[in-house]
Short mmCIF file of C-alpha atoms in Angstrom, two decimals:
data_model
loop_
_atom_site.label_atom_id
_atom_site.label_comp_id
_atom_site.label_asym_id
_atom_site.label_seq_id
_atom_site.Cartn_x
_atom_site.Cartn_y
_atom_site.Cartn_z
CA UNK B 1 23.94 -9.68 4.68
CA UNK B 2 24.48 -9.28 1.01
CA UNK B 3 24.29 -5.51 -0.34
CA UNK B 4 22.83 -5.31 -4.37
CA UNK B 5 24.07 -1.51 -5.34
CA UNK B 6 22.22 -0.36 -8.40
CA UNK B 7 23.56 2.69 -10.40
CA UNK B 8 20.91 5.23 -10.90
CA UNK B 9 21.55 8.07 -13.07
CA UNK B 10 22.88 11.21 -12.39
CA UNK B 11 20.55 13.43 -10.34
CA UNK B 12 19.39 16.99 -10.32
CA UNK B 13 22.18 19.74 -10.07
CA UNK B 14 21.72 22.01 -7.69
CA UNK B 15 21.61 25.08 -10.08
CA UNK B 16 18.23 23.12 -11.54
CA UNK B 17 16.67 24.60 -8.36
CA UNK B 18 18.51 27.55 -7.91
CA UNK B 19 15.07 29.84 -8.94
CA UNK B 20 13.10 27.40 -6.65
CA UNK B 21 14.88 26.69 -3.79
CA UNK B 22 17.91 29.02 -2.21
CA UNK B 23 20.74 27.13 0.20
CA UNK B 24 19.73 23.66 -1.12
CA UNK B 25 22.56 21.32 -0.57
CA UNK B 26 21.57 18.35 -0.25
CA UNK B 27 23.64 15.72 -1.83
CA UNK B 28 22.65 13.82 -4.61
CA UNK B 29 21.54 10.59 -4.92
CA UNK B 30 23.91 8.18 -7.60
CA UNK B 31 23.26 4.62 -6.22
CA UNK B 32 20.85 2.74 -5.02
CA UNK B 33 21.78 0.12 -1.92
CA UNK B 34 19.40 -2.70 -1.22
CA UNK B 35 19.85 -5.30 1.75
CA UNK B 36 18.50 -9.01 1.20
CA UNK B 37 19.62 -11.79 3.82
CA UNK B 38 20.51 -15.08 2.18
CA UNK B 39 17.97 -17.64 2.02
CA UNK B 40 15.20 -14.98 2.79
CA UNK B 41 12.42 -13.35 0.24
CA UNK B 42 13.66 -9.92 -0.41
CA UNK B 43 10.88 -7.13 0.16
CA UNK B 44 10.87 -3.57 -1.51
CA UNK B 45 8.29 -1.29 -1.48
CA UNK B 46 8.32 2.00 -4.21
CA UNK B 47 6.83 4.86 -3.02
CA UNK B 48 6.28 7.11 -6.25
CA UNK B 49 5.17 10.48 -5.36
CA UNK B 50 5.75 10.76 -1.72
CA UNK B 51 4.82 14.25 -1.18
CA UNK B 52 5.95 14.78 2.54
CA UNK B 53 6.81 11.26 3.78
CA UNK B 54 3.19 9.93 5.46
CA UNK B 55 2.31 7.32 2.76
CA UNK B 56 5.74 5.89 3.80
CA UNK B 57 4.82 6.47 7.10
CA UNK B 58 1.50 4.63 6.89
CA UNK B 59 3.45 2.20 4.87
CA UNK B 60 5.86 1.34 7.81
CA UNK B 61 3.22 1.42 10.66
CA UNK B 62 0.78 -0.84 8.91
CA UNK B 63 3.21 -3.14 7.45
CA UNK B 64 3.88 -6.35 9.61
CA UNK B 65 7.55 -6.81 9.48
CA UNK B 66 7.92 -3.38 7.54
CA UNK B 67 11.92 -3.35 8.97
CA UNK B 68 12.53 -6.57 6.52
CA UNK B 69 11.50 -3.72 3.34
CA UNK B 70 14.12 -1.99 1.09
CA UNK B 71 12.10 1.63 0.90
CA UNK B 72 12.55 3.53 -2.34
CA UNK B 73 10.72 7.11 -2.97
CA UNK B 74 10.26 9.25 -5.87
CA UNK B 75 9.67 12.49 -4.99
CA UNK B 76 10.98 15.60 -7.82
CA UNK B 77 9.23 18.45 -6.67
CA UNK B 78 12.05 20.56 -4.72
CA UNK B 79 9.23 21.41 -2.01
CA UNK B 80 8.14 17.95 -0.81
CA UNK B 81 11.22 16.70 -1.29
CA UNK B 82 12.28 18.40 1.48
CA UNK B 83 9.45 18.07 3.27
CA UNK B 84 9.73 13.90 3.00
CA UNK B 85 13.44 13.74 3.85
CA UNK B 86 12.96 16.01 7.34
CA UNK B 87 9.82 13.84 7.96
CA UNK B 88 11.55 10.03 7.00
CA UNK B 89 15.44 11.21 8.91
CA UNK B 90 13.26 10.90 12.51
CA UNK B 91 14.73 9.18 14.95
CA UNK B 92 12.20 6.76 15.13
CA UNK B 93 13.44 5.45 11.28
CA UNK B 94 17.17 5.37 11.80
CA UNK B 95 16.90 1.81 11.12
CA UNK B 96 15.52 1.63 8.12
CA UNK B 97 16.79 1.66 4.71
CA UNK B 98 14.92 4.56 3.06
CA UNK B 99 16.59 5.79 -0.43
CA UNK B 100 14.12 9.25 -1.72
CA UNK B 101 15.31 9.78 -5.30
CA UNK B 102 14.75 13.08 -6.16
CA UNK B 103 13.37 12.80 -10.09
CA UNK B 104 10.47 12.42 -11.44
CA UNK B 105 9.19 8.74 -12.79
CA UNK B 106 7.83 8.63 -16.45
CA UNK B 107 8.28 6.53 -19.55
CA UNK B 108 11.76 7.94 -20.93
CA UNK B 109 14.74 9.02 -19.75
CA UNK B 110 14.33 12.65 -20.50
CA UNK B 111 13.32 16.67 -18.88
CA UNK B 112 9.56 17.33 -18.58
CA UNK B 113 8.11 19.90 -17.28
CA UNK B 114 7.10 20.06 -13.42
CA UNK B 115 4.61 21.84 -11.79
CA UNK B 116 6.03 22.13 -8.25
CA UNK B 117 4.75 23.94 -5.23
CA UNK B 118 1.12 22.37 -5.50
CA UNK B 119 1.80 20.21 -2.89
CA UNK B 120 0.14 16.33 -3.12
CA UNK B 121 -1.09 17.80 -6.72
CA UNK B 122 2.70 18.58 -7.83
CA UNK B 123 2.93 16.87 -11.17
CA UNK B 124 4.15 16.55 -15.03
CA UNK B 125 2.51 18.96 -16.74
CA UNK B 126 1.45 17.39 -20.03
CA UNK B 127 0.15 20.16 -21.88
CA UNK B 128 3.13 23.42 -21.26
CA UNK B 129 6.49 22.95 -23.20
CA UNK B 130 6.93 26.50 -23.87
CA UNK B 131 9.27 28.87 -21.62
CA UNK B 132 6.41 31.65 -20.78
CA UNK B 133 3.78 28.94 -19.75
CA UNK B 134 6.31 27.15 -17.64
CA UNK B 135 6.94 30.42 -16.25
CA UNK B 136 3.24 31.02 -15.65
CA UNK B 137 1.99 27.69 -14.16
CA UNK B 138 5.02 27.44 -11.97
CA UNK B 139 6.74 24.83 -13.74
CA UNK B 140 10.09 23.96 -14.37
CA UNK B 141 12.35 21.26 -16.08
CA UNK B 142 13.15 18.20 -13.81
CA UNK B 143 14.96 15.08 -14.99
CA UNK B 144 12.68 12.19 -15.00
CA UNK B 145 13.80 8.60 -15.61
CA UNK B 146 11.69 5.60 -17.66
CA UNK B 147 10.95 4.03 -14.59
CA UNK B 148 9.56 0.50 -16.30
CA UNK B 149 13.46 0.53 -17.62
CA UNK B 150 14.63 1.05 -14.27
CA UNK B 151 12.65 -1.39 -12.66
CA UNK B 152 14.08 -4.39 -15.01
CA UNK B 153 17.53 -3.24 -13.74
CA UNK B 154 16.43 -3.13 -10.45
CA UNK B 155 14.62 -6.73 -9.51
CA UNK B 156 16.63 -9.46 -10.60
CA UNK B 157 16.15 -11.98 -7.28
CA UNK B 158 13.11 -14.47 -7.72
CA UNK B 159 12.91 -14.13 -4.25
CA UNK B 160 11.67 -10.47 -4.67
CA UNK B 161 8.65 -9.28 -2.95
CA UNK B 162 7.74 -6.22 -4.74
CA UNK B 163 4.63 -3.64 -3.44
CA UNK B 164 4.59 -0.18 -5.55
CA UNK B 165 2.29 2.69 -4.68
CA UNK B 166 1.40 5.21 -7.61
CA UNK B 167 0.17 8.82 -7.27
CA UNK B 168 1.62 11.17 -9.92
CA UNK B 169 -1.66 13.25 -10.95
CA UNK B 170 -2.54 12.89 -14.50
CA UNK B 171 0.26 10.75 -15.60
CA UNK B 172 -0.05 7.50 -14.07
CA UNK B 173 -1.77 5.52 -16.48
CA UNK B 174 1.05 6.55 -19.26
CA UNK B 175 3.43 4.72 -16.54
CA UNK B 176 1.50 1.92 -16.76
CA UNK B 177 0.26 1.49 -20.19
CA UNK B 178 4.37 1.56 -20.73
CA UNK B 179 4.81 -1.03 -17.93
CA UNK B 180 2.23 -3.29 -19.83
CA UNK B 181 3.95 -3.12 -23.22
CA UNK B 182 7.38 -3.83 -21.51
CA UNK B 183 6.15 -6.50 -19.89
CA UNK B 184 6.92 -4.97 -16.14
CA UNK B 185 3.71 -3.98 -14.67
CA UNK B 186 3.77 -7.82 -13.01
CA UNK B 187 7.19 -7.86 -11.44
CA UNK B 188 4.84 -6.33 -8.48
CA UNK B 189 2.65 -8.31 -6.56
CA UNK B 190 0.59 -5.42 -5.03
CA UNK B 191 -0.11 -2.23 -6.44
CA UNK B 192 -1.66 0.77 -5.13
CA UNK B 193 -2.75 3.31 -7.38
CA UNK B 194 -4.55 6.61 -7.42
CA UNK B 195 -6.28 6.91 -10.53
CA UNK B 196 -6.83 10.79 -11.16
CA UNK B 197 -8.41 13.28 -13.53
CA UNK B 198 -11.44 10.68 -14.05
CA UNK B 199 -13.75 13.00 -15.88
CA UNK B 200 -11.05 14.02 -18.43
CA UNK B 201 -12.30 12.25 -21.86
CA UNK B 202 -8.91 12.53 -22.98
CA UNK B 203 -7.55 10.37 -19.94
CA UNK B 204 -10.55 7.61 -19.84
CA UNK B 205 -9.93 5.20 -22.78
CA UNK B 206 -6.63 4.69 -21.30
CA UNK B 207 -7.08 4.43 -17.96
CA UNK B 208 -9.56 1.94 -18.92
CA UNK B 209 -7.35 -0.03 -20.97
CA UNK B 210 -4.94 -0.52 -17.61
CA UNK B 211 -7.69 -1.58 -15.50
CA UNK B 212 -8.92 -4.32 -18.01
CA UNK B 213 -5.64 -5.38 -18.51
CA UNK B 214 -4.92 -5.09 -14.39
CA UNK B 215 -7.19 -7.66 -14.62
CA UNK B 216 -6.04 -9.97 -17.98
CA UNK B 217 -2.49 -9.73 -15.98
CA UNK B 218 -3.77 -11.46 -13.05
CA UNK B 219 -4.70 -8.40 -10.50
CA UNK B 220 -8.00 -8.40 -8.17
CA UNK B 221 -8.88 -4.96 -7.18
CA UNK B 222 -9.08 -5.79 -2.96
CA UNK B 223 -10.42 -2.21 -1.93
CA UNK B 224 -10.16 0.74 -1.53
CA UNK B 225 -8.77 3.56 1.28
CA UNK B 226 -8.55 7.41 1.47
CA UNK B 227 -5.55 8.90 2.56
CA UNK B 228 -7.27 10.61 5.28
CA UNK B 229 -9.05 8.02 6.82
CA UNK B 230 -5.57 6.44 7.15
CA UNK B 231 -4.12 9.02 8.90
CA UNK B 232 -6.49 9.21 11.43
CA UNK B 233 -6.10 5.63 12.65
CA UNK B 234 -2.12 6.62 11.95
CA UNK B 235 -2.43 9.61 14.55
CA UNK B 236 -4.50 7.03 16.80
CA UNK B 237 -1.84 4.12 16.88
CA UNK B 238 -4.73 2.00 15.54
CA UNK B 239 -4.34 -1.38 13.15
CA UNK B 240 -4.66 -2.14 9.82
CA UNK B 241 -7.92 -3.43 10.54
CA UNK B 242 -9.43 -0.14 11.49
CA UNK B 243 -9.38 1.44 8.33
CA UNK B 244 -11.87 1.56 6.41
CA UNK B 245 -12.13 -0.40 3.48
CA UNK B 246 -14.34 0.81 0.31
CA UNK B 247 -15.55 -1.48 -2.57
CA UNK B 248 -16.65 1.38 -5.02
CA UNK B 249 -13.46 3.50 -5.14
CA UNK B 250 -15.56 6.23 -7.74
CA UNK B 251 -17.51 7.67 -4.84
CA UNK B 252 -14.40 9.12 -2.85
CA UNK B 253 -12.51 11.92 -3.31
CA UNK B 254 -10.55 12.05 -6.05
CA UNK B 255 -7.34 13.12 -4.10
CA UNK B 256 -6.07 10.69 -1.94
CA UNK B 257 -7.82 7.50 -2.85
CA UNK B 258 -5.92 4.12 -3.67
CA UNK B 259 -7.33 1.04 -5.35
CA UNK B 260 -5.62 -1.85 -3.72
CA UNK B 261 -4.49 -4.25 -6.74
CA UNK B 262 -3.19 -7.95 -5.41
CA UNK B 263 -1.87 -10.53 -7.66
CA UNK B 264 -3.91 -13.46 -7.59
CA UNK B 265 -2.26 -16.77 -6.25
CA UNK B 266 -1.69 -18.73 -9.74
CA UNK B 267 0.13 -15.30 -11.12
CA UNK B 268 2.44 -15.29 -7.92
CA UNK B 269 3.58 -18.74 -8.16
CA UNK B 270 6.42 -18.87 -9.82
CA UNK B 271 7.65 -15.73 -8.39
CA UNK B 272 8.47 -12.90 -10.93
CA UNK B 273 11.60 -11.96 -13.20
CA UNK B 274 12.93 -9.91 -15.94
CA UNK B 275 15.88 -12.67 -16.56
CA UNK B 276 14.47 -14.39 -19.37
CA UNK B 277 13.97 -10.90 -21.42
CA UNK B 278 16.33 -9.95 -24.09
CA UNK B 279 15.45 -6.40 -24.72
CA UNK B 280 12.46 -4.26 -23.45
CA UNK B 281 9.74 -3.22 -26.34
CA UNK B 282 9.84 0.03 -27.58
CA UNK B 283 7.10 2.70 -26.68
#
């Protein structure tokens, strides 16, 4: 077995939380350890926005071979952080390699302002900077890391299997406009995505503008599944097959929907790398 270690940088100090969160120690994560076997395709799949552990959950159950995945999470709000490392240290997934990364993923290396303690709609607020509406909307300053950066770091096999699932309310398509300038968006060959705040007329023209080029980049949109149908055919021990798949992902709920994006076969072959790349654009 060969062990890649990536550095990560420096996470959260524990006085970051110390108005949030009392008797948090929980060590820090600084590195990054990912298992491959030699001669094998190397699978990851990036959780980003976690919230308490079940979309890895569902991830693992519905996932033939899911034990063969290097598991990565990103989940900054204090709250569900917790929540997802007591729900992903069971017993039951002692043998997997899980790695929850407590920042925030956005499109520099920087603090931005976190509204935690909303549960699944914790997020970046876009729109408070100043230290009496942080205050008031129950934000605070997390560290947050350009994740398309991180991600060129990160896969260097071409035997990489990579499946990343996106839900960070409001700021998702600022990931991935980023991701389509650096020319990272396809080191994935599945992505799911919850696209949010869809009546926002601010938000539309871009979201748009990912979804078209989704589909210049080589992406069919597959379906679509609600978080809650999932978890009742979790709770049942049911299949993939018994979820239910939607075609028209605008008339579910808002929360918890994914649109299943697949790489079509011509884009997979040759498999995917960020060797050839001197330097990523700037945003």
């Amino acid at each position: 077995m060969i062990f890649f270690i990536i550095s990560l940088f420096k996470s959260l100090s524990i006085s970051d939380y110390s108005n949030i969160l009392d008797n948090d120690d929980d060590d820090d994560n600084e590195t990054v350890i990912l298992k491959n076997y030699n001669h094998s395709i190397h699978h990851i799949y990036i959780d980003i926005g976690c919230f308490n552990g079940e979309t890895v959950e569902h991830f693992i159950h519905f996932t033939p071979n899911s034990l063969l995945y290097d598991i990565i999470t990103f989940e900054p709000d204090p709250i569900n952080y917790r929540l997802c490392k007591k729900q992903l240290k069971q017993k039951k997934y002692q043998n997997y390699n899980i790695i929850i990364i407590r920042k925030a993923v956005w499109i520099h290396d920087e603090k931005v302002p976190f509204q935690i303690n909303r549960g699944q709609r914790s997020r970046i607020d876009l729109n408070k900077t100043s230290k009496y509406l942080l205050n008031q909307n129950r934000s605070v300053m997390l560290d947050a890391i350009d994740f398309s950066l991180w991600l060129s770091r990160l896969i260097k096999s071409n035997n990489t299997k990579l499946d990343i699932k996106i839900s960070m309310p409001e700021a998702e398509v600022y990931v991935l406009r980023k991701m389509i300038i650096d020319e990272t968006l396809t080191l994935a060959e599945k992505w799911n995505i919850a696209w949010t705040d869809r009546l926002n007329p601010r938000m539309r023209p871009i979201r748009l503008y990912v979804q078209s080029m989704l589909d210049s980049l080589g992406y069919s949109l597959e379906y679509s599944t609600n978080s809650y149908d999932i978890r009742q055919v979790f709770k049942m021990n049911g299949t993939a097959a018994n979820i239910t798949r939607h075609k028209n992902w605008k008339i579910l709920p808002e929360v918890g929907t994914y649109c299943h994006y697949i790489q079509r076969p011509i884009v997979i072959d040759p498999p995917r790398t960020t060797k050839s790349r001197v330097k990523l654009k700037k945003f």
